[in-house]
Coordinates of C-alpha atoms in Angstrom, one line a residue:
M1 CA -22.5 3.5 15.4
Q2 CA -19.6 3.4 12.9
A3 CA -19.1 0.1 11.0
R4 CA -16.3 -1.9 12.6
P5 CA -13.1 -1.8 10.5
T6 CA -12.3 -4.9 8.6
D7 CA -10.0 -6.1 5.8
P8 CA -11.5 -8.5 3.2
C9 CA -8.0 -10.1 2.9
S10 CA -7.7 -10.9 6.6
F11 CA -9.5 -13.0 9.2
S12 CA -8.3 -10.9 12.1
S13 CA -10.6 -8.3 13.3
F14 CA -8.7 -5.2 14.2
S15 CA -11.7 -3.5 15.8
K16 CA -11.4 -5.6 19.0
C17 CA -7.6 -5.7 19.6
V18 CA -4.4 -4.4 18.0
T19 CA -0.9 -5.9 17.9
K20 CA 1.7 -3.5 19.3
H21 CA 4.8 -5.6 19.2
L22 CA 6.1 -9.0 17.9
N23 CA 9.0 -11.0 19.4
L24 CA 10.2 -13.7 17.0
T25 CA 12.4 -16.7 17.8
Y26 CA 13.4 -18.5 14.6
H27 CA 15.3 -21.7 14.1
V28 CA 15.9 -22.0 10.3
D29 CA 16.1 -25.6 9.2
F30 CA 17.5 -26.1 5.7
D31 CA 17.2 -29.9 5.9
S32 CA 13.4 -30.0 6.3
H33 CA 12.8 -26.5 4.7
V34 CA 10.9 -25.3 7.7
I35 CA 11.3 -22.6 10.3
K36 CA 10.7 -23.8 13.8
A37 CA 9.4 -20.8 15.6
K38 CA 7.9 -19.0 18.5
V39 CA 6.2 -15.6 18.4
A40 CA 5.1 -13.5 21.3
L41 CA 2.5 -10.9 20.3
T42 CA 1.9 -8.0 22.6
V43 CA -1.8 -7.2 22.1
E44 CA -3.7 -4.2 23.3
V45 CA -7.4 -4.7 24.0
L46 CA -10.0 -2.2 22.5
V47 CA -13.2 -3.6 24.0
D48 CA -14.6 -4.8 27.4
N49 CA -15.2 -8.5 28.2
F50 CA -12.5 -9.5 25.7
T51 CA -12.0 -13.3 25.8
S52 CA -10.9 -14.4 22.3
L53 CA -8.9 -13.3 19.3
T54 CA -8.4 -14.5 15.7
L55 CA -5.0 -14.5 14.0
D56 CA -4.2 -15.1 10.3
T57 CA -2.2 -18.3 9.5
K58 CA -1.5 -20.2 6.4
D59 CA -0.2 -23.8 6.4
L60 CA 1.3 -23.4 9.9
K61 CA 1.6 -26.3 12.3
I62 CA 0.6 -24.9 15.7
S63 CA 1.7 -26.8 18.7
K64 CA 1.0 -24.6 21.7
V65 CA -0.5 -21.2 22.6
T66 CA -0.2 -19.4 25.9
A67 CA -1.6 -16.0 27.2
N68 CA 0.5 -14.3 29.8
G69 CA 2.2 -17.6 30.4
Q70 CA -1.0 -19.6 31.0
A71 CA -2.1 -22.3 28.5
A72 CA -4.8 -21.0 26.1
K73 CA -7.3 -23.0 24.0
F74 CA -6.9 -22.7 20.3
A75 CA -8.6 -24.1 17.2
L76 CA -8.0 -23.7 13.4
G77 CA -11.0 -22.7 11.3
P78 CA -11.7 -23.9 7.8
K79 CA -9.1 -23.3 5.1
H80 CA -9.7 -20.6 2.6
S81 CA -8.2 -20.8 -0.9
F82 CA -5.8 -17.9 -0.6
K83 CA -6.5 -16.3 2.8
G84 CA -5.3 -19.4 4.7
T85 CA -6.8 -20.5 8.0
P86 CA -8.1 -18.5 10.9
L87 CA -6.5 -19.3 14.3
E88 CA -9.1 -18.8 17.0
I89 CA -7.5 -18.3 20.4
T90 CA -9.6 -18.4 23.6
L91 CA -8.0 -16.7 26.6
P92 CA -8.1 -18.3 30.0
F93 CA -9.3 -15.0 31.5
D94 CA -11.2 -12.0 30.3
L95 CA -9.7 -8.5 29.8
S96 CA -11.1 -5.0 29.6
R97 CA -10.4 -2.2 27.2
G98 CA -6.9 -0.7 27.5
Q99 CA -5.3 -3.9 29.0
H100 CA -2.5 -5.8 27.3
V101 CA -1.9 -9.5 26.9
I102 CA 1.1 -11.4 25.6
V103 CA 0.0 -14.2 23.4
E104 CA 2.7 -16.7 22.6
V105 CA 2.4 -19.2 19.8
T106 CA 4.8 -22.1 19.2
Y107 CA 4.6 -23.3 15.6
E108 CA 6.4 -24.5 12.5
T109 CA 6.1 -23.3 8.9
A110 CA 5.3 -25.6 6.0
P111 CA 8.0 -26.5 3.4
S112 CA 5.5 -25.0 0.9
A113 CA 5.0 -21.7 2.9
S114 CA 4.0 -19.1 0.3
A115 CA 6.2 -16.4 1.9
L116 CA 9.4 -18.5 1.7
Q117 CA 11.5 -19.7 -1.1
W118 CA 14.2 -22.3 -0.2
L119 CA 16.9 -22.4 -2.8
T120 CA 19.3 -25.4 -3.3
P121 CA 23.0 -24.5 -3.6
E122 CA 22.7 -25.0 -7.4
Q123 CA 20.1 -22.2 -7.5
T124 CA 22.5 -19.7 -6.0
A125 CA 25.5 -17.8 -7.5
G126 CA 28.0 -19.5 -5.2
K127 CA 26.7 -23.1 -5.8
K128 CA 27.9 -24.1 -2.3
H129 CA 25.3 -23.2 0.3
P130 CA 21.5 -23.1 0.4
Y131 CA 19.6 -19.8 0.6
L132 CA 16.3 -18.7 2.0
F133 CA 14.3 -15.5 1.3
S134 CA 10.9 -14.3 2.2
Q135 CA 8.4 -12.2 0.3
C136 CA 5.3 -11.3 2.5
Q137 CA 3.5 -8.7 0.5
A138 CA 0.5 -8.8 0.2
T139 CA -0.9 -11.5 2.4
H140 CA 1.9 -14.1 2.8
C141 CA 3.3 -13.1 6.2
R142 CA 0.7 -15.4 7.8
S143 CA 2.5 -18.4 6.2
M144 CA 5.6 -17.3 8.3
V145 CA 4.1 -15.8 11.4
P146 CA 0.6 -16.1 13.0
C147 CA -0.4 -12.5 13.1
Q148 CA -3.0 -9.9 12.3
D149 CA -1.9 -9.9 8.7
T150 CA -3.4 -6.6 7.6
P151 CA -1.7 -3.3 6.7
A152 CA -4.2 -1.6 9.0
M153 CA -2.1 -2.9 11.9
K154 CA 1.4 -1.5 12.7
H155 CA 3.8 -2.9 15.3
T156 CA 7.5 -3.0 16.2
Y157 CA 9.3 -6.2 16.3
Y158 CA 12.4 -8.0 17.7
A159 CA 13.8 -11.2 16.4
Q160 CA 16.5 -13.8 17.1
V161 CA 17.3 -16.2 14.3
S162 CA 19.4 -19.3 14.6
V163 CA 21.1 -20.4 11.4
P164 CA 24.1 -22.7 10.4
K165 CA 27.2 -20.8 11.3
E166 CA 28.6 -20.6 7.7
L167 CA 25.5 -18.5 6.7
V168 CA 24.4 -15.0 7.6
A169 CA 20.9 -13.8 8.4
V170 CA 19.5 -10.3 7.7
M171 CA 16.1 -8.9 8.3
S172 CA 14.0 -5.8 7.7
A173 CA 15.2 -4.4 10.9
V174 CA 18.4 -3.0 12.5
R175 CA 21.1 -5.6 13.1
D176 CA 21.6 -6.1 16.8
G177 CA 24.6 -8.4 17.1
Q178 CA 25.2 -12.1 17.0
E179 CA 26.4 -14.9 19.3
P180 CA 27.0 -18.7 19.1
D181 CA 23.8 -20.7 19.6
P182 CA 24.0 -22.1 23.1
Q183 CA 21.9 -25.1 22.0
D184 CA 24.1 -26.1 19.0
S185 CA 27.7 -25.2 18.4
S186 CA 27.3 -25.6 14.6
R187 CA 24.9 -22.6 14.6
V188 CA 24.9 -18.9 15.3
I189 CA 22.1 -16.6 16.5
Y190 CA 21.6 -13.2 14.8
R191 CA 19.5 -10.5 16.7
F192 CA 17.4 -7.8 15.1
R193 CA 15.2 -4.9 16.3
Q194 CA 12.7 -2.8 14.4
P195 CA 11.8 0.2 16.7
V196 CA 9.5 1.9 14.1
P197 CA 6.0 0.5 13.9
M198 CA 5.3 -1.2 10.5
P199 CA 2.8 -3.5 8.9
S200 CA 3.3 -7.3 8.9
Y201 CA 3.9 -7.5 5.1
L202 CA 7.2 -5.7 5.7
I203 CA 8.6 -8.4 7.9
A204 CA 11.4 -10.0 5.8
I205 CA 14.2 -12.5 6.3
V206 CA 17.1 -13.7 4.2
V207 CA 19.6 -16.4 5.1
G208 CA 22.5 -17.2 2.8
A209 CA 26.2 -17.0 2.2
L210 CA 26.0 -13.2 2.3
E211 CA 28.7 -10.5 2.2
S212 CA 28.3 -6.8 2.5
R213 CA 30.1 -3.6 1.4
E214 CA 29.6 -0.1 2.7
I215 CA 28.1 2.3 0.1
G216 CA 27.3 5.3 2.2
P217 CA 27.2 6.6 5.8
R218 CA 23.9 4.7 6.5
S219 CA 24.0 2.1 3.7
R220 CA 25.5 -1.2 2.9
V221 CA 24.8 -3.5 0.0
W222 CA 24.4 -7.2 0.7
S223 CA 24.6 -10.2 -1.7
E224 CA 26.5 -13.4 -2.4
K225 CA 30.2 -12.6 -2.9
E226 CA 29.9 -13.2 -6.6
F227 CA 27.7 -10.0 -7.0
V228 CA 28.8 -7.8 -4.1
D229 CA 31.4 -5.6 -5.7
K230 CA 29.3 -5.1 -8.8
A231 CA 26.4 -4.2 -6.7
A232 CA 28.4 -1.8 -4.6
F233 CA 29.4 0.0 -7.8
E234 CA 25.9 0.0 -9.3
F235 CA 24.3 1.4 -6.1
S236 CA 26.9 4.0 -5.3
E237 CA 24.3 6.9 -5.8
T238 CA 22.2 5.6 -2.9
E239 CA 23.1 8.3 -0.4
T240 CA 22.5 11.1 -3.0
M241 CA 19.1 9.7 -3.6
L242 CA 18.3 9.4 0.1
K243 CA 19.3 13.0 0.7
T244 CA 17.2 14.1 -2.3
A245 CA 14.2 12.2 -1.0
E246 CA 14.7 13.8 2.5
D247 CA 14.7 17.3 0.9
L248 CA 11.4 16.4 -0.7
A249 CA 9.5 14.3 1.9
G250 CA 11.1 15.0 5.3
P251 CA 13.6 13.1 7.5
Y252 CA 14.3 9.4 6.9
V253 CA 13.2 7.7 10.1
W254 CA 14.4 4.1 9.7
G255 CA 18.1 4.6 10.6
Q256 CA 19.8 2.2 8.2
Y257 CA 19.1 2.0 4.5
D258 CA 20.7 -1.2 3.1
I259 CA 20.1 -3.0 -0.2
L260 CA 20.1 -6.7 -0.6
V261 CA 20.6 -8.2 -4.1
L262 CA 18.7 -11.5 -4.2
P263 CA 19.2 -14.6 -6.4
P264 CA 17.6 -14.4 -9.8
S265 CA 14.3 -16.1 -8.8
F266 CA 13.1 -13.1 -6.7
P267 CA 9.7 -12.2 -8.3
Y268 CA 9.8 -8.4 -8.2
G269 CA 12.1 -5.6 -9.3
G270 CA 12.4 -4.5 -5.7
M271 CA 10.7 -4.8 -2.3
E272 CA 10.7 -1.9 0.1
N273 CA 11.4 -3.9 3.3
P274 CA 12.5 -1.3 6.0
C275 CA 16.2 -1.0 6.6
L276 CA 16.8 -3.6 3.9
T277 CA 15.4 -3.0 0.4
F278 CA 15.3 -6.2 -1.7
A279 CA 16.5 -5.8 -5.3
T280 CA 16.5 -8.1 -8.3
P281 CA 19.9 -9.0 -9.9
T282 CA 18.4 -8.0 -13.3
L283 CA 19.4 -4.4 -12.2
L284 CA 23.1 -5.3 -12.4
A285 CA 23.3 -4.5 -16.1
G286 CA 26.3 -2.2 -15.8
D287 CA 24.7 0.9 -17.3
R288 CA 23.2 2.7 -14.3
S289 CA 19.6 2.5 -15.7
L290 CA 18.4 1.1 -12.4
S291 CA 18.1 4.4 -10.7
N292 CA 14.3 4.4 -10.9
V293 CA 13.9 1.1 -9.2
I294 CA 16.0 2.2 -6.2
A295 CA 14.4 5.7 -6.3
H296 CA 11.1 3.9 -6.1
E297 CA 12.1 1.7 -3.1
I298 CA 13.7 4.6 -1.3
S299 CA 10.4 6.6 -1.8
H300 CA 8.5 3.8 -0.1
S301 CA 10.3 4.7 3.1
W302 CA 7.8 7.5 3.3
T303 CA 4.8 6.4 1.2
G304 CA 4.0 2.8 2.1
N305 CA 6.2 2.2 5.0
L306 CA 5.7 5.4 7.1
V307 CA 2.1 6.1 5.7
T308 CA 0.5 2.8 4.7
N309 CA -2.7 1.8 2.8
K310 CA -5.2 0.6 5.4
T311 CA -6.3 -2.4 3.3
W312 CA -5.2 -3.7 -0.1
E313 CA -8.2 -1.9 -1.8
H314 CA -6.3 1.3 -1.1
F315 CA -3.0 0.0 -2.6
W316 CA -2.8 3.0 -4.9
L317 CA -2.1 5.2 -1.9
N318 CA 1.2 3.3 -1.4
E319 CA 2.1 3.0 -5.1
G320 CA 0.7 6.1 -6.8
H321 CA 2.4 8.4 -4.2
T322 CA 5.6 6.3 -4.4
V323 CA 5.8 6.7 -8.2
Y324 CA 5.1 10.4 -7.8
L325 CA 7.9 10.8 -5.3
E326 CA 10.3 8.5 -7.3
R327 CA 9.7 10.8 -10.4
M328 CA 10.3 13.9 -8.2
I329 CA 13.6 12.5 -7.2
G330 CA 14.3 11.9 -10.9
R331 CA 13.4 15.5 -11.6
S332 CA 15.8 16.8 -8.9
M333 CA 18.7 14.5 -10.0
E334 CA 18.1 14.7 -13.8
S335 CA 15.5 17.3 -15.1
E336 CA 11.8 18.1 -15.4
Q337 CA 12.0 16.7 -19.0
F338 CA 13.2 13.4 -17.6
R339 CA 10.2 13.3 -15.2
Q340 CA 7.8 14.0 -18.1
F341 CA 9.5 11.3 -20.2
K342 CA 9.1 8.7 -17.4
A343 CA 5.5 9.7 -16.9
M344 CA 4.8 9.1 -20.6
G345 CA 6.3 5.6 -20.3
G346 CA 4.2 5.0 -17.3
W347 CA 1.0 5.9 -19.2
K348 CA 1.9 3.3 -21.8
D349 CA 2.4 0.7 -19.1
L350 CA -1.0 1.6 -17.7
Q351 CA -2.5 1.2 -21.2
E352 CA -0.9 -2.3 -21.5
S353 CA -2.3 -3.4 -18.0
V354 CA -5.8 -2.1 -19.0
N355 CA -5.6 -4.0 -22.3
T356 CA -4.5 -7.2 -20.5
F357 CA -7.3 -7.1 -17.9
G358 CA -9.9 -5.7 -20.2
A359 CA -11.2 -2.1 -20.1
N360 CA -14.3 -3.1 -18.1
N361 CA -12.5 -5.2 -15.6
P362 CA -13.2 -3.9 -12.1
L363 CA -9.5 -4.7 -11.2
T364 CA -8.6 -1.7 -13.3
N365 CA -10.4 0.6 -10.9
L366 CA -8.1 2.8 -8.9
V367 CA -9.9 1.5 -5.7
P368 CA -11.0 -2.0 -6.6
N369 CA -13.3 -4.2 -4.5
M370 CA -11.1 -6.9 -3.0
N371 CA -13.8 -9.1 -1.6
E372 CA -12.8 -12.7 -2.4
V373 CA -10.0 -11.4 -4.6
D374 CA -6.4 -12.6 -4.1
P375 CA -4.2 -9.5 -4.1
D376 CA -1.6 -11.5 -6.1
D377 CA -4.1 -11.8 -9.0
A378 CA -5.0 -8.1 -8.8
F379 CA -1.3 -7.0 -9.0
S380 CA -0.6 -4.7 -12.0
S381 CA 0.7 -1.3 -13.0
V382 CA -2.8 0.2 -12.4
P383 CA -2.3 1.4 -8.8
Y384 CA 1.1 2.7 -9.7
E385 CA 0.3 4.5 -13.0
K386 CA -3.4 5.4 -12.6
G387 CA -2.4 6.6 -9.1
F388 CA 0.4 8.7 -10.5
A389 CA -1.8 10.1 -13.3
L390 CA -4.3 11.3 -10.7
L391 CA -1.6 13.0 -8.6
Y392 CA -0.1 14.6 -11.7
H393 CA -3.5 15.8 -12.8
L394 CA -4.1 17.3 -9.3
E395 CA -0.6 18.8 -9.5
E396 CA -1.5 20.7 -12.7
L397 CA -4.8 21.9 -11.2
M398 CA -3.3 23.0 -7.9
G399 CA -0.4 25.0 -9.2
G400 CA 2.5 22.8 -10.3
P401 CA 5.1 20.4 -8.8
E402 CA 6.4 22.6 -5.9
V403 CA 2.9 23.4 -4.7
F404 CA 1.7 19.8 -4.9
M405 CA 4.8 18.4 -3.4
G406 CA 4.0 20.7 -0.4
F407 CA 0.8 18.7 -0.1
V408 CA 2.5 15.3 -0.4
K409 CA 5.0 16.2 2.3
S410 CA 2.2 17.6 4.6
Y411 CA 0.1 14.4 4.0
I412 CA 3.2 12.3 5.0
Q413 CA 3.7 14.3 8.2
M414 CA -0.1 14.2 9.0
F415 CA -0.4 10.4 8.7
A416 CA 3.1 9.2 9.6
Y417 CA 3.2 5.9 11.6
S418 CA -0.5 5.2 10.7
S419 CA -2.6 3.5 7.9
V420 CA -5.0 5.4 5.7
T421 CA -8.0 5.0 3.4
T422 CA -8.7 6.9 0.1
E423 CA -11.5 8.8 1.9
E424 CA -9.1 10.0 4.6
W425 CA -6.5 11.0 1.9
K426 CA -9.2 12.9 0.0
K427 CA -10.5 14.7 3.0
Y428 CA -7.0 15.9 3.8
L429 CA -6.5 17.0 0.2
F430 CA -9.6 19.2 0.5
T431 CA -8.4 20.5 3.9
Y432 CA -4.9 21.3 2.7
F433 CA -6.2 23.1 -0.5
K434 CA -9.1 24.7 1.3
N435 CA -8.8 27.9 -0.9
K436 CA -9.2 25.8 -4.1
V437 CA -12.1 23.5 -3.1
D438 CA -14.1 24.8 -6.1
I439 CA -11.4 23.4 -8.5
L440 CA -11.2 20.1 -6.6
N441 CA -15.0 19.8 -6.7
K442 CA -14.8 19.8 -10.6
V443 CA -12.6 16.6 -10.6
D444 CA -14.6 13.6 -11.6
W445 CA -13.7 11.6 -8.5
N446 CA -16.0 8.7 -9.4
A447 CA -14.5 8.3 -12.8
W448 CA -10.9 8.3 -11.3
M449 CA -11.6 6.1 -8.3
H450 CA -14.4 3.7 -9.1
T451 CA -14.6 3.3 -12.9
P452 CA -12.6 0.7 -14.8
G453 CA -10.3 1.4 -17.8
M454 CA -8.1 4.4 -18.6
P455 CA -8.4 7.6 -16.5
P456 CA -11.0 10.3 -17.5
V457 CA -8.2 12.8 -18.3
K458 CA -5.0 12.1 -20.3
P459 CA -2.2 14.4 -19.1
Q460 CA -0.3 16.3 -21.8
Y461 CA 3.3 15.4 -21.1
D462 CA 6.4 17.2 -22.5
T463 CA 7.6 15.0 -25.4
T464 CA 11.1 16.5 -25.8
M465 CA 12.9 13.3 -24.7
A466 CA 10.4 11.1 -26.4
D467 CA 10.4 12.8 -29.8
A468 CA 13.6 11.0 -30.9
C469 CA 12.1 7.6 -30.0
I470 CA 8.8 8.4 -31.7
A471 CA 10.6 9.6 -34.9
L472 CA 12.8 6.5 -35.1
C473 CA 9.8 4.2 -34.4
K474 CA 7.9 6.0 -37.3
R475 CA 10.8 5.4 -39.6
W476 CA 10.7 1.7 -38.9
T477 CA 7.0 1.4 -39.3
K478 CA 6.7 3.6 -42.5
E479 CA 10.0 3.3 -44.3
G480 CA 10.0 1.0 -47.3
D481 CA 13.8 1.0 -47.9
L482 CA 15.6 -0.9 -45.1
G483 CA 18.9 0.3 -46.4
N484 CA 18.4 3.7 -44.8
F485 CA 19.1 2.5 -41.3
S486 CA 22.5 2.5 -39.5
E487 CA 23.9 2.0 -36.0
V488 CA 24.1 5.8 -35.7
D489 CA 20.3 5.9 -35.2
V490 CA 20.6 4.5 -31.7
K491 CA 24.0 5.8 -30.7
T492 CA 22.5 9.1 -29.6
L493 CA 19.7 7.6 -27.6
S494 CA 20.1 7.1 -23.8
T495 CA 19.2 3.7 -22.3
H496 CA 15.9 5.1 -21.2
Q497 CA 15.1 6.3 -24.7
L498 CA 16.1 3.0 -26.3
I499 CA 13.7 1.2 -23.9
E500 CA 11.0 3.7 -24.9
F501 CA 11.7 3.1 -28.6
L502 CA 11.2 -0.7 -28.2
S503 CA 8.1 -0.1 -26.1
L504 CA 6.6 2.0 -29.0
L505 CA 7.4 -0.8 -31.5
L506 CA 5.6 -3.3 -29.3
Q507 CA 2.4 -1.4 -29.8
E508 CA 2.6 -2.0 -33.6
P509 CA 4.7 -5.1 -34.3
L510 CA 7.0 -5.1 -37.3
P511 CA 7.2 -7.5 -40.2
L512 CA 9.9 -10.2 -39.7
S513 CA 12.1 -8.6 -42.4
H514 CA 12.3 -5.4 -40.4
V515 CA 13.2 -7.1 -37.1
K516 CA 16.0 -9.1 -38.8
R517 CA 17.3 -5.9 -40.3
M518 CA 17.1 -4.1 -36.9
Q519 CA 19.3 -6.9 -35.4
E520 CA 21.8 -6.4 -38.3
V521 CA 22.2 -2.7 -37.8
Y522 CA 21.7 -2.3 -34.0
Q523 CA 23.0 -5.6 -32.7
L524 CA 20.3 -5.7 -30.1
N525 CA 20.9 -9.3 -29.2
A526 CA 24.2 -8.2 -27.6
F527 CA 22.5 -5.8 -25.1
N528 CA 22.6 -7.1 -21.5
N529 CA 20.3 -4.5 -19.9
A530 CA 17.3 -6.5 -18.8
E531 CA 14.7 -3.9 -19.7
I532 CA 16.1 -3.6 -23.3
R533 CA 16.6 -7.3 -23.8
F534 CA 13.0 -8.1 -22.5
R535 CA 11.3 -5.7 -24.9
W536 CA 13.6 -6.7 -27.9
L537 CA 12.9 -10.4 -27.4
R538 CA 9.1 -9.8 -27.1
L539 CA 9.2 -7.8 -30.3
C540 CA 11.1 -10.6 -32.1
V541 CA 8.7 -13.3 -30.9
K542 CA 5.7 -11.1 -31.8
S543 CA 7.1 -10.8 -35.3
K544 CA 7.4 -14.6 -35.4
W545 CA 11.2 -14.8 -35.5
E546 CA 11.8 -18.4 -34.6
D547 CA 15.5 -17.8 -33.6
A548 CA 14.3 -15.6 -30.8
V549 CA 12.1 -18.2 -29.1
P550 CA 14.9 -20.1 -27.3
M551 CA 16.4 -16.7 -26.2
A552 CA 13.0 -15.5 -24.9
L553 CA 12.5 -18.8 -23.0
K554 CA 16.0 -18.6 -21.6
M555 CA 15.4 -15.1 -20.3
A556 CA 12.0 -16.2 -18.9
T557 CA 13.6 -19.0 -16.8
E558 CA 17.1 -17.7 -15.9
Q559 CA 15.6 -15.0 -13.8
G560 CA 12.1 -14.9 -12.2
R561 CA 11.2 -11.3 -12.1
M562 CA 7.4 -11.4 -13.0
K563 CA 7.5 -8.2 -15.0
F564 CA 9.8 -10.1 -17.5
T565 CA 8.9 -13.8 -17.0
R566 CA 5.2 -13.6 -17.4
P567 CA 5.0 -11.5 -20.7
L568 CA 7.9 -13.6 -22.2
F569 CA 6.1 -16.9 -21.6
K570 CA 2.8 -15.4 -22.8
E571 CA 4.5 -14.1 -26.0
V572 CA 5.9 -17.5 -26.9
Y573 CA 2.6 -19.1 -25.9
N574 CA 0.8 -16.8 -28.4
F575 CA 3.1 -18.0 -31.2
D576 CA 1.0 -21.0 -32.2
K577 CA 3.9 -23.1 -33.4
Y578 CA 5.7 -22.8 -30.1
R579 CA 2.7 -22.9 -27.7
E580 CA 3.6 -26.5 -26.5
E581 CA 7.2 -25.5 -26.2
A582 CA 6.3 -22.6 -23.8
V583 CA 4.3 -25.1 -21.7
R584 CA 7.1 -27.7 -21.7
V585 CA 9.8 -25.2 -20.7
F586 CA 7.6 -23.8 -17.9
V587 CA 6.8 -27.3 -16.6
A588 CA 10.5 -28.2 -16.6
H589 CA 11.4 -25.1 -14.7
R590 CA 8.5 -24.5 -12.4
A591 CA 10.0 -26.3 -9.4
A592 CA 12.9 -23.7 -9.4
M593 CA 10.5 -20.8 -9.5
H594 CA 9.1 -18.6 -6.7
P595 CA 5.7 -20.0 -5.7
V596 CA 3.9 -16.7 -6.6
T597 CA 5.5 -16.7 -10.0
S598 CA 4.9 -20.3 -10.9
N599 CA 1.2 -20.0 -9.8
L600 CA 0.6 -16.9 -12.0
V601 CA 2.5 -18.2 -15.0
A602 CA 0.6 -21.5 -14.8
K603 CA -2.7 -19.4 -15.0
D604 CA -1.2 -17.4 -18.0
L605 CA -0.4 -20.6 -19.9
K606 CA -3.6 -22.4 -18.8
V607 CA -1.6 -25.2 -17.1
D608 CA -3.2 -26.9 -14.1
T609 CA -1.7 -25.1 -11.1
G610 CA -1.6 -28.4 -9.2
K611 CA -2.2 -26.2 -6.0
S612 CA -4.3 -27.8 -3.3
T613 CA -6.7 -25.2 -2.2

């Protein structure tokens, strides 16, 4: 008898029943910061004598449950620190295998729901209207919808959302019209449908004073009107990227591909919500260096959204393949040298994550054990870059990028619309390359998958594009005479190379005299590109340049992308003289931060999180 499938991050057992469809009815209440809601789950039964089911919830106020229209008994179990509270539902009848039941839950979200961030008008670009956005990955959907909140489960969904009529609602689904709210003339109802089955963490909603512009035959960009034209310009290559991805990975199945530029507190660079990628406004730097973020989110349409990791232990299947595909798009649109250059940068990011966690930390395993681990705490570049490094290593062993991309495309077709484990992926790899099994058997799978620290093999990447960065870095670390530098040094470097140059310097910080001289000749304080500014300010603070501290704290608080905010706060915190200042600024700004960000920064700065568990 096979062990019943479970997910350590979910209370819902998907061995007894599976959710096929969700029908959501939302009433978004900006006064009380709650969503008043009803969800009807269409559930298929997998066992005989089925009488009860468990759904994931977190801080939800449940008022009523019915099954096929009849009242059903329900009880909330004990509350877990990050998994929330199991909702146990007892059906008024029993069902047998193959039957379906519609379970309807009437409920309300909490003002502190971890999936939702409610922004005051002052926190938006327009300053006039409030704004709401969700971020459900990894396990926050349960604070917005009672559901089987596990990526093992995929379902379609419909939604109708009532919002104040001066605002617009969008979701990770196809827009399906709008009408006045019959219950309230000051409100409007927006309808959505998502006909492609997807996991719960990809349900997403945004309500705000949004405008959109068409940027391609199947794409629009959405944001507040202050950003919309700039965003339309920045994302004008979207269709080219989509076509490139289709050539590599097969047809795009989601219909629409829109991009939504969020307010600055959004905690990630991007989020691959189907039909509506979320993007950070830190991408709007005016120099087109954002292509890799959008290439990454586009790639998720295949790896992650179409083929999904079965549980969060297998997160590398989502992210490693997505980074691989993103860099293949870069290869098609730029060059193989560009792909190699990005791969080298990724190896450095991996090294930094391993250093941060510690080389023996089991969270640096490619496949970590997630028992009693909050996925938010485990989040790092490990699944992305260790995953990519493994795929790149296999690419070299199996015969190069074209050959290996053939496997990736076949893997996507094989597992489309389903969720997979590492074992299933590996079995398919051996099946696909059945003539090269002897080579695959020589791979140290245990070292790659289940051993902490850096991978067992370091790929040899082509350094052509990196050589100029390495040479300039060496000059700054070895050169005695600071008079030999001039602005010409950086004029020939691309944005990507300048980012790499600063990354290299972060590995061996400079004396303060050098950093001050660098500002004199290169004027780096004047750069608006977030990736450049972030690294430059970290370098300044690391070298104990006091003038940079206010700038670093400003960048850490005027946007909330965790990739920037957490290291900037940590850097200032590590500068002994300004440790208390870092804590003071964080405490002053934490209320305006996204809940996930403020919780993790509080841990970084050893501030009491003040979170009731």
